[in-house]
CSV table of C-alpha atoms and ligand atoms in Angstrom, one decimal:
chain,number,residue,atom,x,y,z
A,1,UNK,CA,-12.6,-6.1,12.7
A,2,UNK,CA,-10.1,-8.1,14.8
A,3,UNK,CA,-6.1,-7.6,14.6
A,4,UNK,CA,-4.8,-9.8,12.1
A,5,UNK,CA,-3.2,-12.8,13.8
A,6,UNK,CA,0.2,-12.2,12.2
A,7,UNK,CA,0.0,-8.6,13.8
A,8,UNK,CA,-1.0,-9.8,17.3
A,9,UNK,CA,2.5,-9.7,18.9
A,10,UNK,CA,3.1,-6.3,17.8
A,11,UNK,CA,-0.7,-5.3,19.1
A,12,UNK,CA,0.2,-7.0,22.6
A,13,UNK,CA,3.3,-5.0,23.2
A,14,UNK,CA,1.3,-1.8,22.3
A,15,UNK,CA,-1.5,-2.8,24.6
A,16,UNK,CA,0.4,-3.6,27.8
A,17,UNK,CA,2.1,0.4,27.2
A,18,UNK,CA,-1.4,2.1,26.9
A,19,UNK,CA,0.0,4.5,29.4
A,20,UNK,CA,3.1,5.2,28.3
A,21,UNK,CA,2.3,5.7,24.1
A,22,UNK,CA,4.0,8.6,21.8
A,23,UNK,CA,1.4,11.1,20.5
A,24,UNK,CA,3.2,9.7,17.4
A,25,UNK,CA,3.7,6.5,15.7
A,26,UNK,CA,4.8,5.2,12.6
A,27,UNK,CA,3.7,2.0,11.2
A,28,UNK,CA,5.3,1.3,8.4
A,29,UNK,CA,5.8,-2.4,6.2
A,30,UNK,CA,5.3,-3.3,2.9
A,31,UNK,CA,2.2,-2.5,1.6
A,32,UNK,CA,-0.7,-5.6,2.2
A,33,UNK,CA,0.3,-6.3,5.5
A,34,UNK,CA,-2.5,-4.6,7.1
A,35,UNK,CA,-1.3,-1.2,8.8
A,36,UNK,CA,-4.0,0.4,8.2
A,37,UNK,CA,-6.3,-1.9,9.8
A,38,UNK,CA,-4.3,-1.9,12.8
A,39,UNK,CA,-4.2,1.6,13.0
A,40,UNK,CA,-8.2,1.4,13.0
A,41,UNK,CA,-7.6,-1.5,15.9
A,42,UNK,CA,-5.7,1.4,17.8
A,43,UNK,CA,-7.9,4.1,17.5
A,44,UNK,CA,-10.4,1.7,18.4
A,45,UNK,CA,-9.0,0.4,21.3
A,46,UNK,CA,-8.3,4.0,22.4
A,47,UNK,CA,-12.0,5.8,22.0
A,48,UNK,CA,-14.0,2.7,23.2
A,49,UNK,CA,-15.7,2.8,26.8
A,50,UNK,CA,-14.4,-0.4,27.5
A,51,UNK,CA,-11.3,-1.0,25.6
A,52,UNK,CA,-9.9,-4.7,27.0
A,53,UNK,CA,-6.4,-6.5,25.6
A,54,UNK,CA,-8.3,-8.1,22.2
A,55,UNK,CA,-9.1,-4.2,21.3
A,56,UNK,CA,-12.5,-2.1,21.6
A,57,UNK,CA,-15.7,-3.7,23.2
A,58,UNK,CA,-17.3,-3.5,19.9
A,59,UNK,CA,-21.2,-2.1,21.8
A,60,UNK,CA,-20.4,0.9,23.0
A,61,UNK,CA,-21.4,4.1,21.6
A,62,UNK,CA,-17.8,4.8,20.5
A,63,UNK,CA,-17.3,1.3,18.8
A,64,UNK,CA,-20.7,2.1,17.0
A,65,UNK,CA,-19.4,5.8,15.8
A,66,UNK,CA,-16.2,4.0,14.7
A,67,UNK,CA,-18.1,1.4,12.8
A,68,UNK,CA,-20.3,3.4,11.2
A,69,UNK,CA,-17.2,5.7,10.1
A,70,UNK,CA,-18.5,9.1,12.0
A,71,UNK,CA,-16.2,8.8,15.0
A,72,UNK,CA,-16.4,12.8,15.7
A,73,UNK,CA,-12.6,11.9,17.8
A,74,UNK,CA,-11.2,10.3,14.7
A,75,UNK,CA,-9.7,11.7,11.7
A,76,UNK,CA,-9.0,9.7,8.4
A,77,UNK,CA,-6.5,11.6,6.1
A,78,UNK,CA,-6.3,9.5,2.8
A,79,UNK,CA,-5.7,10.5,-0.7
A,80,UNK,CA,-9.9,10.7,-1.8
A,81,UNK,CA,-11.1,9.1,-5.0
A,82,UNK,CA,-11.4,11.5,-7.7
A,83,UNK,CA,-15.3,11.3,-7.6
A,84,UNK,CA,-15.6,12.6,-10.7
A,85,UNK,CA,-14.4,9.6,-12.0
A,86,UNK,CA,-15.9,7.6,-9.6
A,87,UNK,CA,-13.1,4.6,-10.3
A,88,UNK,CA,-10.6,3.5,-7.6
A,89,UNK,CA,-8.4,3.7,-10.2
A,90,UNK,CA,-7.7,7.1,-9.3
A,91,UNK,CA,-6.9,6.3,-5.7
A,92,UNK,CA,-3.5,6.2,-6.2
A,93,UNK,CA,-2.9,9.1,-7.8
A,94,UNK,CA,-4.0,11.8,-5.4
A,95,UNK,CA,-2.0,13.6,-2.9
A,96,UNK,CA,-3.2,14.6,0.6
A,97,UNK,CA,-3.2,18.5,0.5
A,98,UNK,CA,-2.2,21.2,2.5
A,99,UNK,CA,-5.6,22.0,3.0
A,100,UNK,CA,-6.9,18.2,3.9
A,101,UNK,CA,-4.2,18.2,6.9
A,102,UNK,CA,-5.1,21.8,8.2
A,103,UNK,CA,-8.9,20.3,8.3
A,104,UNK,CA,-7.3,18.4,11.1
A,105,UNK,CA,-5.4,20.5,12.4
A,106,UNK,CA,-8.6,23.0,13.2
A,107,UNK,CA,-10.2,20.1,14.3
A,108,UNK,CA,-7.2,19.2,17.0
A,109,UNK,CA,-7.5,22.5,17.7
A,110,UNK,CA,-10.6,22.0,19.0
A,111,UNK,CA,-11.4,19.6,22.4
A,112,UNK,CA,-12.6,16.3,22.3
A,113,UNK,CA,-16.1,15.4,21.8
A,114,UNK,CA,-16.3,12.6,24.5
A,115,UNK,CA,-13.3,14.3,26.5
A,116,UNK,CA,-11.4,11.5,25.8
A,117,UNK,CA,-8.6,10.9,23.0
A,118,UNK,CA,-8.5,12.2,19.6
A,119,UNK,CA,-7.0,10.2,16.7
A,120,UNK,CA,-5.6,11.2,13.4
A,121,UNK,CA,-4.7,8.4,11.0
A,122,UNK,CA,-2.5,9.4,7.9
A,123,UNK,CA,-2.6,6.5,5.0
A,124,UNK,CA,-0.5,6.3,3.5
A,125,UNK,CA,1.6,9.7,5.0
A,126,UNK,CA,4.2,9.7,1.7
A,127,UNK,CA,0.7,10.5,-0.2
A,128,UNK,CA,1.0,13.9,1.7
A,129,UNK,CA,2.7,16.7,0.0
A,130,UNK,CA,5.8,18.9,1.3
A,131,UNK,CA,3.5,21.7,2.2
A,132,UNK,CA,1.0,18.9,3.4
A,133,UNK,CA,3.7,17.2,6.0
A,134,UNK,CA,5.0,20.7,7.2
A,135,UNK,CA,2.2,21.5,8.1
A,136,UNK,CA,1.5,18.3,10.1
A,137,UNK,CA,4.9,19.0,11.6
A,138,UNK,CA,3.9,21.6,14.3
A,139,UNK,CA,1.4,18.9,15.4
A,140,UNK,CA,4.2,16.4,15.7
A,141,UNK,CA,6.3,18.8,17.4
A,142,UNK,CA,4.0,19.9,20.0
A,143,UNK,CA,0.7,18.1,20.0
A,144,UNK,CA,-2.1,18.8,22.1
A,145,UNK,CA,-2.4,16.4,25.2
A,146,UNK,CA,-4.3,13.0,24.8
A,147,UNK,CA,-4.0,13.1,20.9
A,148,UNK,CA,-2.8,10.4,19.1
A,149,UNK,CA,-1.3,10.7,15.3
A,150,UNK,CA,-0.9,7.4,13.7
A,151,UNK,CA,0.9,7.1,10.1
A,152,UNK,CA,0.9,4.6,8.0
A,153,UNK,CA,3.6,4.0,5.5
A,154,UNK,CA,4.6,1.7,2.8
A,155,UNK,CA,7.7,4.3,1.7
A,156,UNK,CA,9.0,5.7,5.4
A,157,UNK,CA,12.4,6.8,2.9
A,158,UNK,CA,9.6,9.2,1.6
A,159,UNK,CA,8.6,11.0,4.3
A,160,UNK,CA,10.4,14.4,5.3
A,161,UNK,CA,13.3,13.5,8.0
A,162,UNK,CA,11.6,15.9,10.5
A,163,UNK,CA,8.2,14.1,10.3
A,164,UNK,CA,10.4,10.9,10.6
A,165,UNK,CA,12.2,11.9,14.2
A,166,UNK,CA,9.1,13.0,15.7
A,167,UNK,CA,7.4,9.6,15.4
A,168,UNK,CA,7.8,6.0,17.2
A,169,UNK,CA,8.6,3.5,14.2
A,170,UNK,CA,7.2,-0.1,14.2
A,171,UNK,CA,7.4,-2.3,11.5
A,172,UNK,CA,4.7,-4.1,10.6
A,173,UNK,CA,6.2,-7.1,8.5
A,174,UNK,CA,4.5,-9.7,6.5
A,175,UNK,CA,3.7,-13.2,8.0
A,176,UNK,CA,5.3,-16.9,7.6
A,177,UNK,CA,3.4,-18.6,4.5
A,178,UNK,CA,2.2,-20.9,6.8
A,179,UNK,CA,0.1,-18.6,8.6
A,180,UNK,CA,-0.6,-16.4,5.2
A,181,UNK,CA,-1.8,-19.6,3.9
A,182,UNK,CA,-4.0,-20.4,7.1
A,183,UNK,CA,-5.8,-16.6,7.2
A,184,UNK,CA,-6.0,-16.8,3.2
A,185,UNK,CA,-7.9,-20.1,3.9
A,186,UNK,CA,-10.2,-18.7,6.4
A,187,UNK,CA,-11.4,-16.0,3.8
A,188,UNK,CA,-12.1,-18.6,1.1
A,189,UNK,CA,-9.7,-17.1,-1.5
A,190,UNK,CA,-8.9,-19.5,-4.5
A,191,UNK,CA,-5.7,-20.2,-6.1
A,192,UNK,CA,-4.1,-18.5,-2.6
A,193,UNK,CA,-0.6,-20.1,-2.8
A,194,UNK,CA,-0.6,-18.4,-6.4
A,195,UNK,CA,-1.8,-15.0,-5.2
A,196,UNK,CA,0.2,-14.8,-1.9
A,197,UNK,CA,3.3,-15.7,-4.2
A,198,UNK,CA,2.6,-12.7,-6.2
A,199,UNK,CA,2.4,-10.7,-3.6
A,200,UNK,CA,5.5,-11.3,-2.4
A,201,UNK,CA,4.0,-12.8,0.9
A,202,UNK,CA,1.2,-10.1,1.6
A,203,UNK,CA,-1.8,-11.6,2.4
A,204,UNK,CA,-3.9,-8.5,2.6
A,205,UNK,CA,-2.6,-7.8,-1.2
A,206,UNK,CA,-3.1,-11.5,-2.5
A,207,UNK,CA,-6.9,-10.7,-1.3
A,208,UNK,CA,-6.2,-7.8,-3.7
A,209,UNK,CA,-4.6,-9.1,-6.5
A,210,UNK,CA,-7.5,-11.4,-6.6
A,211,UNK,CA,-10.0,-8.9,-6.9
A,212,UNK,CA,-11.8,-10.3,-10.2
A,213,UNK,CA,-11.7,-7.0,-12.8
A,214,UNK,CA,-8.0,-6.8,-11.5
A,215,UNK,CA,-6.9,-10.4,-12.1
A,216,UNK,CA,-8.7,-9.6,-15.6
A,217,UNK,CA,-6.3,-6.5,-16.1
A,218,UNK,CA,-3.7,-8.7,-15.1
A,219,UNK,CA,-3.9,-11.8,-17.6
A,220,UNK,CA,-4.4,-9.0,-20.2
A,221,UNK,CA,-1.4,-7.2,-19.5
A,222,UNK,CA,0.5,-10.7,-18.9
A,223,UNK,CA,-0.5,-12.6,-22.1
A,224,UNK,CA,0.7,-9.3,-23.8
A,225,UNK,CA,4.5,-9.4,-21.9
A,226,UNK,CA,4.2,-13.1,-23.2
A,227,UNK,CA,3.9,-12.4,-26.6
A,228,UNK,CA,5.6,-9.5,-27.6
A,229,UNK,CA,6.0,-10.2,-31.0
A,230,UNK,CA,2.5,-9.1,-31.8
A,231,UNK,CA,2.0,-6.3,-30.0
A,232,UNK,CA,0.7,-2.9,-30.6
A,233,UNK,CA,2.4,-1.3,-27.7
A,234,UNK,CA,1.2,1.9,-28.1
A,235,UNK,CA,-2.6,0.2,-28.0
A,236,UNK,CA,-1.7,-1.7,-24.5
A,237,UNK,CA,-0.1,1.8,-22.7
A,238,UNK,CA,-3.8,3.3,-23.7
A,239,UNK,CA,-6.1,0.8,-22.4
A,240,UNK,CA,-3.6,0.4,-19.6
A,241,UNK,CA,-3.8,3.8,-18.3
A,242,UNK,CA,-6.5,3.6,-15.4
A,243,UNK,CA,-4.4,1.2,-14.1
A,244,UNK,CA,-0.5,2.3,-14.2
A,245,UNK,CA,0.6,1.6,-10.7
A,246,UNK,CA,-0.9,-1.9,-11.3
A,247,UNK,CA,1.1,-2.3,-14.9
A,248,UNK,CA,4.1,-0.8,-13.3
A,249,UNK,CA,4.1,-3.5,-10.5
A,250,UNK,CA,3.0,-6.2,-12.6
A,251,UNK,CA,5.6,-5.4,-15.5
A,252,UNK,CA,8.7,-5.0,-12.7
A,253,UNK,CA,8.2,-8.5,-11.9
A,254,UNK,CA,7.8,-9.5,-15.2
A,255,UNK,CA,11.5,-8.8,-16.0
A,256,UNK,CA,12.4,-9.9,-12.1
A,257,UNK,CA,11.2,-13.6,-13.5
A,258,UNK,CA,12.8,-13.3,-16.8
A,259,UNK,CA,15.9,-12.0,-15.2
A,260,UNK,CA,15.9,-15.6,-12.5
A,261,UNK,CA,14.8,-17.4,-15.4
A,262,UNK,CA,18.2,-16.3,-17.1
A,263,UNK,CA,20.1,-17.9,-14.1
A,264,UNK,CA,18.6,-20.8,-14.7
A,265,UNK,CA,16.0,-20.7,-11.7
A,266,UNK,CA,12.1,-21.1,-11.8
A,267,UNK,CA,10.0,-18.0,-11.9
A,268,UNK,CA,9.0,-16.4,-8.4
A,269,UNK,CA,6.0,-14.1,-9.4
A,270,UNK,CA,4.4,-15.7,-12.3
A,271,UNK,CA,5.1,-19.7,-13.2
A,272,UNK,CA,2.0,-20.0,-14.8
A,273,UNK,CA,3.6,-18.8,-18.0
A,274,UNK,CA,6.7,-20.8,-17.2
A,275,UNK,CA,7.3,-21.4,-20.7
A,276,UNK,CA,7.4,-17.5,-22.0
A,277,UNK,CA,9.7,-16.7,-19.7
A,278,UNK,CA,12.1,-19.0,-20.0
A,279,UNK,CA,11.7,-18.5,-23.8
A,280,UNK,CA,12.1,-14.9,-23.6
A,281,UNK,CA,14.7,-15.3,-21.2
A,282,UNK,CA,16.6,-17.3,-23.5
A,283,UNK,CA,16.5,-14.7,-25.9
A,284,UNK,CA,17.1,-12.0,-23.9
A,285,UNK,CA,20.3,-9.3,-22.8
A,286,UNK,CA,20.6,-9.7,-19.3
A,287,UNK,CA,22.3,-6.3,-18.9
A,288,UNK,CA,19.1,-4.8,-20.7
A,289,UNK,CA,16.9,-6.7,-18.1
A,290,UNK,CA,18.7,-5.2,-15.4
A,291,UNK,CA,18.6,-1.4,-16.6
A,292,UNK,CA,15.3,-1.9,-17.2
A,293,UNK,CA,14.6,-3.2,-13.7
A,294,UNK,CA,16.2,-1.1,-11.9
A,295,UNK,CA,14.6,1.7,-13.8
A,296,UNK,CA,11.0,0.8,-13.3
A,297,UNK,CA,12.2,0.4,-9.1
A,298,UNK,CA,12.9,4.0,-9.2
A,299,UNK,CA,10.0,4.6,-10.7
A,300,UNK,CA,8.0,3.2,-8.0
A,301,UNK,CA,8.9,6.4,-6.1
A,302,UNK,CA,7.0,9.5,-8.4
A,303,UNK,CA,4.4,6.6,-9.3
A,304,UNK,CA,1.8,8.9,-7.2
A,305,UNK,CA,2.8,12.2,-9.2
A,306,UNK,CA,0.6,12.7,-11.5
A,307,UNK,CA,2.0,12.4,-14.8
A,308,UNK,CA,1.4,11.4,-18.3
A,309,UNK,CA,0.6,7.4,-17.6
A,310,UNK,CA,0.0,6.5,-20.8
A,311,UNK,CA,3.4,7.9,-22.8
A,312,UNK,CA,5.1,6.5,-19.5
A,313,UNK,CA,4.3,2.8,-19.6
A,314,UNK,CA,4.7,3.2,-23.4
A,315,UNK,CA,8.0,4.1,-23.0
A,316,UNK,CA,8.7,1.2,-20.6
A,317,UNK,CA,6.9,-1.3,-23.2
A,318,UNK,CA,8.9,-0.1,-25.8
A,319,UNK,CA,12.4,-0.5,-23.9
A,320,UNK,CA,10.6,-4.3,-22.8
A,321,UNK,CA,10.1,-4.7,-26.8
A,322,UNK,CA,13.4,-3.8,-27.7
A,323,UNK,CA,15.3,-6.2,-25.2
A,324,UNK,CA,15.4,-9.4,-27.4
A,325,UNK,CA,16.5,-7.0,-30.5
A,326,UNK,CA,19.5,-5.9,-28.6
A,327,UNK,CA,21.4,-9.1,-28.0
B,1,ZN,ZN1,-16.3,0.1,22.8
C-alpha cells in the first residue's frame, strides 16, 4: 500500500534523512489519520532490496515477506483480539503485556535475518502497560545498532515521560476536506461528506464509521439518544456492551451537538437528526451538558481498562436521561 497522499510531505522529509533516522520515532495524530500505515510504509521502505523515494520496490523478497505479514525483521506489537471471542469488538480492550514486548526484546536480542534493519512497530504504544513500556525503555535507551522502533499513538499524554524523551515525535495530522473528500472518492465510500464530518476530518475513520454492522450500531444507539423518553436504558447499556468505546465516542458527540445546538448553531457531528437536537437542546440545562461532556472526555482515557462496560454507559445514559428533568 502506497503513503496516503495527505501524509506524503511528512514521508518525503523522512525519506531524504534515511541516514541520519532515530532508532526511535513517534508518530502520533488523532486516530484515522493513518499512522499505522505509514509506519508499515517505513518498515517497508527500510527492509526492501531496493527501497526508492515512493517506498519499497514492492518484488523483492522482503516486500513479499512484508506482504504476506511474515517479515522475520519486523515485529508488530498490537493489543491481539480476544480469539476466544473471535469479535473485533474486543480489540480495544486489551493491553500489550509485559510478556508481548519482551517477545521482542529476545528477538532484538537476536541479529537480523537478512543482516539488514530490524523493525518494531508499537500500535497504539498507550495500549502498553507500565510494566509493558519499562520494559521497552532499556530498548529505547540503548538499542541495538540498525534497529528501528516505531510507535504509534493516538494519546502521546499517555505514554510514560521516559518513553516520550527517548523518541523523535512527528505529528501525523488529518488532511484539508478537500483532499479527504478526493481520497474518500477514490475508495467509492457513500455518503463521505457525512462520514468524514463525523469523524471529525479523519478519512481513514470515516472509512470506519462506515463499516456497515457499525453504522447499524450507530443509528441504533442514535435513534435511542433521539428519543429518550422511551427508553429502557438499562436495555440499551446491555446490548451496547461489545461496543463501549464506540457508544462512548458516539454519545460524547451527541451532547457536543446538543451543547452547539444550545448556542444557536447547526449540529457538527450528526445533522441528520437536526430536529432532536435542537429539540432536546431546547429543553435542556446547559451546565448539565457540560459536566456531562467533560466527564465522558476523561473517560476517553481508562476507556482501554477493562471495566464493567455495561454498568458504565448505564450510568452515563442515566445522567443523559436525567438532563431535561433538571432544568
Ligand atoms: Zn522491495
Amino acid at each position: 500500500m502506497r503513503v496516503h497522499p495527505w501524509n506524503r510531505a511528512l514521508w518525503d522529509r523522512l525519506v531524504q534523512e534515511r541516514d541520519r533516522l532515530p532508532h526511535a520515532l513517534l508518530l502520533h495524530g488523532m486516530a484515522g489519520v493513518g499512522k499505522r500505515q505509514l509506519a508499515v510504509n517505513l518498515a517497508e521502505w527500510l527492509l526492501c532490496e531496493a527501497p526508492g523515494p515512493e517506498g519499497g520496490c514492492g518484488r523483492c523478497r522482503s516486500c513479499g515477506w512484508l506482504a504476506q505479514g511474515s517479515h522475520p525483521d519486523l515485529r508488530l506489537v498490537e493489543p491481539k483480539e480476544d480469539e476466544a471471542e473471535g469479535e473485533k469488538v474486543k480489540k480495544g480492550k486489551r493491553l500489550i503485556s509485559v510478556g508481548e514486548v519482551r517477545e521482542v526484546l529476545d528477538f532484538l536480542a537476536l541479529s537480523a535475518h537478512q543482516g539488514g534493519w530490524r523493525v518494531v512497530i508499537v500500535a497504539p504504544a498507550e495500549a502498553m502497560n507500565t510494566a509493558a513500556a519499562n520494559a521497552l525503555l532499556k530498548t529505547l535507551e540503548e538499542p541495538p545498532p540498525r534497529v528501528m522502533l516505531i510507535l504509534v499513538s493516538h494519546q502521546p499524554r499517555r505514554l510514560l515521560p521516559t518513553v516520550l524523551s527517548r523518541c523523535r515525535k512527528l505529528p501525523v495530522s488529518p488532511p484539508d476536506r478537500d483532499t479527504a473528500l478526493a481520497w474518500l472518492a477514490e475508495q467509492r465510500l457513500e455518503d463521505a461528506e457525512q462520514m468524514l464530518r463525523e469523524a471529525g476530518g479523519a478519512p481513514l475513520l470515516a472509512m470506519d464509521i462506515a463499516d456497515s454492522e457499525r453504522r447499524g450500531w450507530r443509528d441504533r444507539f442514535l435513534a435511542a439518544l433521539a428519543g429518550p423518553a422511551e427508553q429502557d436504558w438499562s436495555e440499551l447499556a446491555q446490548a451496547m456492551q461489545p461496543r463501549l468505546t464506540d457508544a462512548w465516542g458516539w454519545l460524547m458527540r451527541w451532547v457536543c451537538d446538543l451543547i452547539i445546538c444550545h448556542s444557536g448553531a447547526p449540529a457538527r457531528y450528526f445533522p441528520q437528526h437536526a430536529a432532536a437536537l435542537a429539540g432536546l437542546a431546547g429543553r435542556a440545562d446547559t451546565a448539565s451538558l457540560w459536566t456531562l461532556y467533560q466527564e465522558l472526555q476523561t473517560a476517553g482515557r481508562w476507556l482501554h481498562h477493562p471495566l464493567n462496560n455495561q454498568l458504565q454507559l448505564e450510568s452515563w445514559l442515566l445522567r443523559y436521561a436525567s438532563l431535561e428533568a433538571r432544568k
